[in-house]
Coordinates of C-alpha atoms and ligand atoms in Angstrom, one line a residue:
M175 CA -19.3 54.9 100.4
V176 CA -21.4 56.5 103.7
V177 CA -19.4 57.9 106.2
V178 CA -21.2 59.4 109.1
D179 CA -21.2 63.0 109.4
Q180 CA -20.7 63.4 113.6
E181 CA -22.2 66.6 113.5
Q182 CA -25.6 65.3 111.9
R183 CA -25.3 62.6 114.8
T184 CA -25.0 64.6 118.0
E185 CA -28.0 67.4 117.2
D186 CA -29.8 64.1 116.2
A187 CA -29.3 61.6 119.7
G188 CA -29.9 65.5 121.3
A189 CA -33.8 65.7 119.5
E190 CA -34.7 62.5 120.8
M191 CA -33.7 63.0 123.8
G192 CA -35.7 60.7 127.0
S193 CA -38.8 62.6 128.6
G194 CA -37.8 61.4 132.5
Q195 CA -39.0 57.9 131.3
T196 CA -38.1 55.5 134.5
V197 CA -35.4 52.7 132.8
V198 CA -34.5 49.6 135.3
V199 CA -30.5 48.7 135.1
F200 CA -30.2 45.8 136.6
G201 CA -26.8 45.0 137.6
A202 CA -26.8 49.5 137.9
Y203 CA -22.3 48.9 139.7
G204 CA -21.0 46.4 138.0
H205 CA -18.9 47.7 135.4
T206 CA -20.5 47.5 131.8
G207 CA -23.6 49.0 134.2
R208 CA -22.2 51.6 135.3
F209 CA -21.7 53.0 131.9
V210 CA -25.1 52.4 130.6
V211 CA -26.9 54.7 133.7
A212 CA -24.8 57.5 132.8
E213 CA -26.2 57.3 129.6
L214 CA -29.4 57.1 130.0
L215 CA -28.8 60.3 132.2
E216 CA -27.3 61.9 129.2
R217 CA -30.1 61.4 126.9
G218 CA -32.7 62.5 130.0
Y219 CA -33.4 59.1 131.0
V220 CA -34.2 58.2 134.4
P221 CA -33.0 54.9 135.0
V222 CA -33.2 52.4 138.8
L223 CA -31.1 51.0 139.8
V224 CA -31.0 47.4 140.2
G225 CA -28.3 45.2 141.4
R226 CA -28.3 42.1 143.9
D227 CA -25.8 43.0 147.0
A228 CA -27.6 45.9 148.8
D229 CA -23.9 46.9 150.0
R230 CA -22.2 47.3 146.4
L231 CA -25.7 48.5 145.2
R232 CA -25.9 51.8 148.6
A233 CA -21.4 52.2 147.7
F234 CA -23.1 53.0 144.0
A235 CA -26.4 54.6 145.4
R236 CA -24.0 57.5 147.2
T237 CA -22.0 58.6 143.7
R238 CA -25.7 59.0 142.6
P239 CA -27.9 61.1 144.4
G240 CA -31.1 61.7 143.7
L241 CA -31.8 58.5 141.5
E242 CA -33.6 54.7 143.6
A243 CA -31.8 51.8 144.6
R244 CA -34.0 48.9 144.4
Q245 CA -31.9 45.7 145.8
A246 CA -33.1 42.1 143.7
S247 CA -32.3 38.9 143.2
A248 CA -32.6 37.1 139.8
D249 CA -32.9 33.9 141.7
D250 CA -35.7 36.3 143.3
A251 CA -38.7 36.7 141.6
R252 CA -40.7 38.9 143.7
S253 CA -37.5 41.0 144.1
L254 CA -37.7 41.5 140.3
D255 CA -41.1 42.8 140.2
R256 CA -40.4 45.0 143.0
A257 CA -37.9 46.6 141.0
L258 CA -39.8 46.5 138.2
T259 CA -42.4 48.4 138.7
G260 CA -43.4 51.4 136.6
A261 CA -40.2 51.0 134.8
E262 CA -41.0 51.9 130.8
A263 CA -38.2 49.5 130.1
V264 CA -35.5 47.2 132.1
I265 CA -31.7 46.9 130.4
N266 CA -29.6 43.9 131.5
C267 CA -26.0 44.4 132.5
A268 CA -26.0 41.5 135.1
G269 CA -24.1 38.7 134.0
P270 CA -23.1 35.6 133.4
F271 CA -26.9 35.6 131.7
D272 CA -27.4 32.0 132.0
A273 CA -28.1 32.9 135.5
T274 CA -30.4 36.2 135.0
G275 CA -31.5 36.0 131.5
G276 CA -34.3 34.2 132.2
P277 CA -35.1 35.6 135.6
V278 CA -34.9 38.8 134.5
I279 CA -36.7 38.5 131.1
E280 CA -39.9 37.1 132.8
A281 CA -40.2 39.5 134.7
A282 CA -40.2 42.0 132.1
L283 CA -42.6 40.0 130.3
R284 CA -45.2 40.0 134.0
A285 CA -44.5 43.4 134.2
G286 CA -45.3 43.5 130.3
I287 CA -41.9 46.1 129.5
P288 CA -39.3 45.8 126.8
Y289 CA -36.3 44.0 128.1
V290 CA -32.2 44.6 126.6
D291 CA -29.8 43.0 127.3
V292 CA -26.4 43.1 126.8
A293 CA -25.1 39.6 126.4
A294 CA -22.2 37.7 125.2
E295 CA -23.3 34.0 125.6
I296 CA -23.8 31.8 122.3
E297 CA -25.1 29.6 124.8
A298 CA -27.7 32.5 127.5
N299 CA -28.3 34.1 123.7
L300 CA -30.0 31.3 121.7
D301 CA -32.1 30.1 124.8
T302 CA -33.2 33.6 125.1
F303 CA -34.6 33.6 121.1
A304 CA -35.4 29.9 122.3
H305 CA -37.7 29.7 125.1
Y306 CA -38.9 33.7 125.0
A307 CA -39.7 33.8 120.7
D308 CA -44.3 33.0 121.6
R309 CA -44.2 34.2 125.8
A310 CA -42.3 37.6 124.1
R311 CA -45.5 37.4 121.5
E312 CA -48.0 37.2 124.2
A313 CA -47.5 39.3 126.8
G314 CA -47.4 41.6 124.2
T315 CA -42.9 42.7 124.7
L316 CA -39.9 43.6 123.3
V317 CA -37.1 41.5 124.6
L318 CA -34.2 41.9 123.0
P319 CA -30.8 40.5 123.9
A320 CA -27.0 40.8 123.2
M321 CA -27.3 44.9 122.5
A322 CA -23.5 45.7 122.9
F323 CA -20.7 45.8 121.7
Y324 CA -20.7 42.1 120.7
G325 CA -23.5 40.2 119.1
G326 CA -25.6 44.0 118.7
L327 CA -22.7 46.0 116.9
G328 CA -22.1 43.2 114.1
D329 CA -25.4 42.5 113.4
L330 CA -26.5 46.1 112.6
L331 CA -23.1 46.7 110.6
A332 CA -23.8 43.5 108.6
T333 CA -27.5 44.8 108.0
A334 CA -26.7 47.9 106.7
A335 CA -23.9 46.6 104.3
M336 CA -26.2 43.6 102.8
G337 CA -28.2 46.9 101.9
D338 CA -30.5 45.4 99.6
W339 CA -29.2 42.1 99.5
T340 CA -31.7 39.9 100.6
T341 CA -28.8 36.7 100.7
A342 CA -25.6 36.6 101.0
E343 CA -23.1 33.9 100.9
E344 CA -20.8 35.0 104.2
V345 CA -20.8 37.1 106.6
H346 CA -17.2 38.3 108.2
I347 CA -17.1 39.8 111.1
A348 CA -13.1 40.9 112.0
Y349 CA -12.5 42.4 115.7
G350 CA -9.4 45.1 115.9
L351 CA -8.3 45.4 119.5
S352 CA -5.3 47.4 120.0
S353 CA -5.6 45.3 124.1
W354 CA -8.5 43.4 125.7
H355 CA -8.8 44.1 129.5
P356 CA -11.6 42.1 130.5
T357 CA -13.8 42.8 134.0
A358 CA -14.8 40.1 136.3
G359 CA -18.0 39.6 134.7
T360 CA -16.4 39.2 130.9
L361 CA -14.2 36.1 132.4
A362 CA -17.4 34.4 134.8
S363 CA -19.2 34.8 131.6
G364 CA -16.5 33.1 128.9
T365 CA -16.5 29.7 131.5
V366 CA -19.6 29.0 131.7
S367 CA -19.9 29.6 127.6
S368 CA -16.8 27.3 127.8
R369 CA -18.4 25.3 130.4
R370 CA -22.4 25.0 127.7
R371 CA -20.0 23.9 125.5
G372 CA -18.3 21.1 127.1
G373 CA -15.2 23.1 126.3
R374 CA -15.6 22.5 122.7
R375 CA -15.1 25.3 119.8
L376 CA -18.3 26.4 117.6
R377 CA -18.2 27.2 113.7
Y378 CA -21.2 28.6 112.3
T379 CA -21.6 26.8 108.6
G380 CA -23.5 25.0 106.0
G381 CA -26.5 27.6 107.7
R382 CA -26.2 25.9 111.6
L383 CA -23.5 26.2 114.9
R384 CA -21.5 23.2 114.8
H385 CA -19.5 22.1 117.4
H386 CA -15.6 21.6 116.5
D387 CA -12.4 20.7 118.9
D388 CA -9.6 22.0 115.7
A389 CA -7.1 24.7 116.6
L390 CA -8.1 28.0 115.3
P391 CA -5.8 29.1 112.8
T392 CA -4.2 32.7 113.0
L393 CA -4.4 34.7 109.5
E394 CA -3.8 38.1 108.9
W395 CA -7.0 40.4 108.2
P396 CA -6.4 43.9 106.1
F397 CA -8.3 46.3 108.5
P398 CA -7.9 50.1 106.9
A399 CA -6.1 51.9 108.3
P400 CA -5.2 54.2 110.2
L401 CA -5.0 49.8 111.9
G402 CA -3.5 48.3 108.6
P403 CA -2.9 44.3 108.9
Q404 CA -3.2 42.8 111.6
P405 CA -2.7 39.5 113.0
V406 CA -6.0 37.5 113.7
I407 CA -7.3 34.6 115.5
G408 CA -10.4 32.8 113.1
E409 CA -12.9 31.2 114.4
F410 CA -13.2 33.8 117.3
T411 CA -16.4 32.8 117.8
M412 CA -18.6 35.6 119.0
A413 CA -22.3 36.5 119.8
D414 CA -23.1 37.4 116.1
V415 CA -23.1 34.0 115.2
V416 CA -26.6 33.9 116.8
T417 CA -27.2 37.7 116.3
V418 CA -27.3 37.4 112.4
P419 CA -28.1 34.2 111.0
S420 CA -31.1 35.5 113.2
H421 CA -32.4 37.0 110.8
L422 CA -30.6 37.2 107.6
A423 CA -29.6 34.6 105.2
V424 CA -25.8 34.0 104.9
P425 CA -24.8 30.2 106.2
E426 CA -21.3 31.7 106.6
V427 CA -21.1 33.7 109.6
R428 CA -17.8 34.0 111.1
T429 CA -15.7 36.2 113.3
Y430 CA -12.2 37.3 114.0
M431 CA -10.2 38.9 116.9
S432 CA -6.6 40.2 117.3
A433 CA -4.4 37.8 118.7
V434 CA -3.2 40.7 120.7
A435 CA -7.2 40.9 122.0
A436 CA -7.0 37.2 122.3
A437 CA -3.7 36.6 124.3
D438 CA -5.1 39.6 126.9
L439 CA -8.0 37.5 127.5
A440 CA -6.1 34.6 128.4
A441 CA -3.2 35.5 130.3
P442 CA -3.1 34.1 133.7
D443 CA -2.7 37.8 135.6
A444 CA -5.8 39.6 132.8
T445 CA -5.9 42.7 134.9
T446 CA -9.3 44.8 134.5
P447 CA -9.4 47.6 133.1
T448 CA -8.4 51.3 134.0
P449 CA -9.8 54.1 133.5
V450 CA -8.2 57.0 131.4
D451 CA -10.7 59.7 130.9
D452 CA -13.2 61.4 133.1
R453 CA -16.5 59.5 130.9
G454 CA -14.3 56.4 132.5
R455 CA -13.2 54.8 129.1
S456 CA -10.2 53.1 129.1
A457 CA -7.7 53.3 126.4
Q458 CA -8.6 50.1 124.6
T459 CA -9.7 51.2 121.0
F460 CA -11.3 48.7 118.4
V461 CA -11.5 48.9 114.9
V462 CA -14.5 46.3 113.5
D463 CA -14.9 45.8 110.3
V464 CA -17.6 43.6 109.0
R465 CA -17.4 42.3 105.6
V466 CA -20.3 40.7 103.2
R467 CA -19.9 38.7 100.0
S468 CA -22.4 37.5 97.4
G469 CA -20.6 35.8 94.3
D470 CA -17.6 37.6 92.7
A471 CA -19.3 41.4 94.9
E472 CA -18.8 42.0 98.0
R473 CA -20.1 44.9 101.3
R474 CA -18.5 46.1 104.0
A475 CA -19.5 48.9 106.8
V476 CA -16.3 49.7 110.0
A477 CA -17.3 50.8 113.0
S478 CA -14.0 52.1 114.8
G479 CA -14.0 53.9 118.4
Q480 CA -13.1 53.6 122.6
D481 CA -13.1 51.5 124.7
I482 CA -16.0 48.2 124.0
Y483 CA -17.8 48.2 127.4
A484 CA -18.7 52.1 127.3
V485 CA -19.3 51.4 123.6
S486 CA -21.8 49.0 124.9
A487 CA -24.1 51.9 126.8
P488 CA -25.2 54.4 123.7
L489 CA -26.2 51.2 121.3
A490 CA -27.7 49.7 125.3
V491 CA -29.2 52.5 125.0
E492 CA -30.1 53.6 121.9
A493 CA -32.8 50.4 121.4
V494 CA -34.3 51.5 124.0
A495 CA -34.8 55.3 122.8
R496 CA -35.8 53.7 119.5
I497 CA -38.2 51.2 120.8
L498 CA -40.0 53.5 123.7
T499 CA -40.7 56.0 120.4
G500 CA -42.1 53.3 118.2
R501 CA -38.7 52.8 116.0
T502 CA -38.8 48.8 114.9
H503 CA -39.9 46.5 112.8
R504 CA -41.9 44.6 114.5
T505 CA -43.3 45.2 118.4
T506 CA -43.3 41.9 120.2
G507 CA -40.9 39.0 120.1
V508 CA -37.9 38.3 120.5
A509 CA -35.5 40.6 118.1
S510 CA -31.5 41.2 117.5
A511 CA -30.3 44.7 116.7
G512 CA -30.5 44.8 113.0
A513 CA -33.8 42.8 112.9
L514 CA -36.4 45.4 114.9
F515 CA -34.4 48.9 114.0
D516 CA -33.2 50.3 110.4
A517 CA -29.5 49.3 110.5
P518 CA -27.8 52.7 108.4
D519 CA -30.0 55.5 110.7
F520 CA -29.5 52.9 114.3
L521 CA -26.0 53.3 113.3
R522 CA -25.6 56.8 112.2
A523 CA -27.7 58.1 115.7
L524 CA -24.4 56.7 117.6
P525 CA -23.0 59.8 119.5
A526 CA -20.1 60.9 118.6
Q527 CA -17.1 58.6 119.4
L528 CA -18.4 55.6 117.6
K529 CA -17.3 56.4 113.4
V530 CA -19.1 54.8 111.0
E531 CA -18.1 53.9 107.0
I532 CA -20.7 52.0 105.3
S533 CA -20.0 51.0 101.6
S534 CA -23.0 49.3 99.8
Ligands
NAP219 N1 -22.1 41.8 123.9 C1 -21.4 42.9 124.9 O1 -20.1 43.1 124.0 C2 -20.9 43.3 126.9 C3 -20.9 44.4 126.8 C4 -20.3 44.5 128.6 C5 -21.1 43.5 129.1 N2 -20.9 42.6 128.6 C6 -21.5 41.2 129.8 O2 -21.2 41.9 130.9 C7 -21.8 41.5 131.2 C8 -21.4 42.5 132.8 O3 -20.2 43.0 132.5 P1 -19.0 43.7 133.5 O4 -18.6 44.1 132.7 O5 -20.3 44.4 133.9 O6 -18.8 42.7 134.2 P2 -19.1 43.0 136.5 O7 -18.7 44.5 136.5 O8 -17.8 42.9 136.8 O9 -19.9 43.3 136.6 C9 -21.5 42.6 137.0 C10 -22.2 42.7 137.6 O10 -23.2 41.4 136.9 C11 -23.7 40.8 138.8 N3 -24.0 40.1 138.5 C12 -23.4 39.1 138.1 N4 -23.9 37.5 138.6 C13 -25.3 37.8 138.9 C14 -26.4 37.5 139.1 N5 -26.5 36.0 139.3 N6 -26.9 37.6 139.7 C15 -27.3 39.3 139.9 N7 -26.5 40.1 139.6 C16 -25.1 39.6 139.1 C17 -22.3 41.8 139.6 O11 -23.3 41.8 141.1 P3 -22.3 41.0 141.9 O12 -21.3 42.5 142.4 O13 -22.8 42.0 142.7 O14 -22.3 39.9 141.6 C18 -22.4 43.0 138.7 O15 -22.9 44.1 139.1 C19 -20.6 39.7 131.2 O16 -21.6 39.1 130.9 C20 -20.0 40.5 130.0 O17 -19.4 39.5 128.8 C21 -21.2 42.9 127.2

């Protein structure tokens, strides 16, 4: 088992400070956008704050003196072109991505800069792969969807756990969340995805995504200590069913959600996250337990930390840092995190808030 050394990781992150490069954050004043802006500043980048609502944008810009703010709307291509002018990369944090993904990717392709988003909408993630693989190759740039807690982290952990395996029979990704106070963006994205799949459910089996109407099972997942065994909802399908099979030869990919978090998410009176520390993180804790099976052999990678929204920021910004410094397996097209990066190296570079263990 490799336990990632936190002091080493902090040193590594410090050695790779962004050198004043400009990165646009679309949806900058949203909950996740704010974490991304703070992370970019900590890493030495210059964020450009972009959003559709001029008043909200102005109010947020007042909390970040010295940063440029540019109003832009997903339905106004010229405003997006102006927003991206002079930038080295764009991170799209504005969801539902069903509405923003296409237009912001188009603008990134026109500008010839890499595009990274935090989308956890399976249908929007699929659209990105389907519509932009060739276009991004032709434009000579990279498009990286789902570079966040859901979709990105699970993919990196599954890829790291695979080690030298080129195929596996099953990937299981279990989310052990202590609670889930969803943001408005999360709830809106869930509504859009549900509408797009006609209210049906999805599972990835037999090497492809299939709709179904089966009731979801509740089972017990043996999370490692200190969390220990917890009830989870099986086939609680998350964006990892797009990212993992996009590059790993695995016919079965299943995701599980702690029952307590699934109930929070579905509650009619769900409340938004409450900050409890000076980074603005909520008290929510998480464990992501990834198991890869081939025959009788199992390989595992586990990540734990605090606040799934906050931790999406170092994931997205580390991705941008690697793209801008050429530390990628490819330089054009659409790719998920696991396909694009050296997964164990990426996970080692994450800040000390994320504890990672890989056993393969
Ligand atoms: N993959 C993951 O693990 C992960 C992690 C974090 C977030 N996310 C996703 O990221 C998205 C944002 O989440 P959040 O927590 O930041 O939610 P939030 O606090 O509600 O913020 C949503 C942001 O998106 C903007 N927005 C929404 N629709 C827009 C449109 N059509 N054009 C331009 N801007 C638009 C909002 O602007 P207005 O206020 O003007 O509407 C706001 O700035 C959600 O889809 C969420 O699921 C995914």
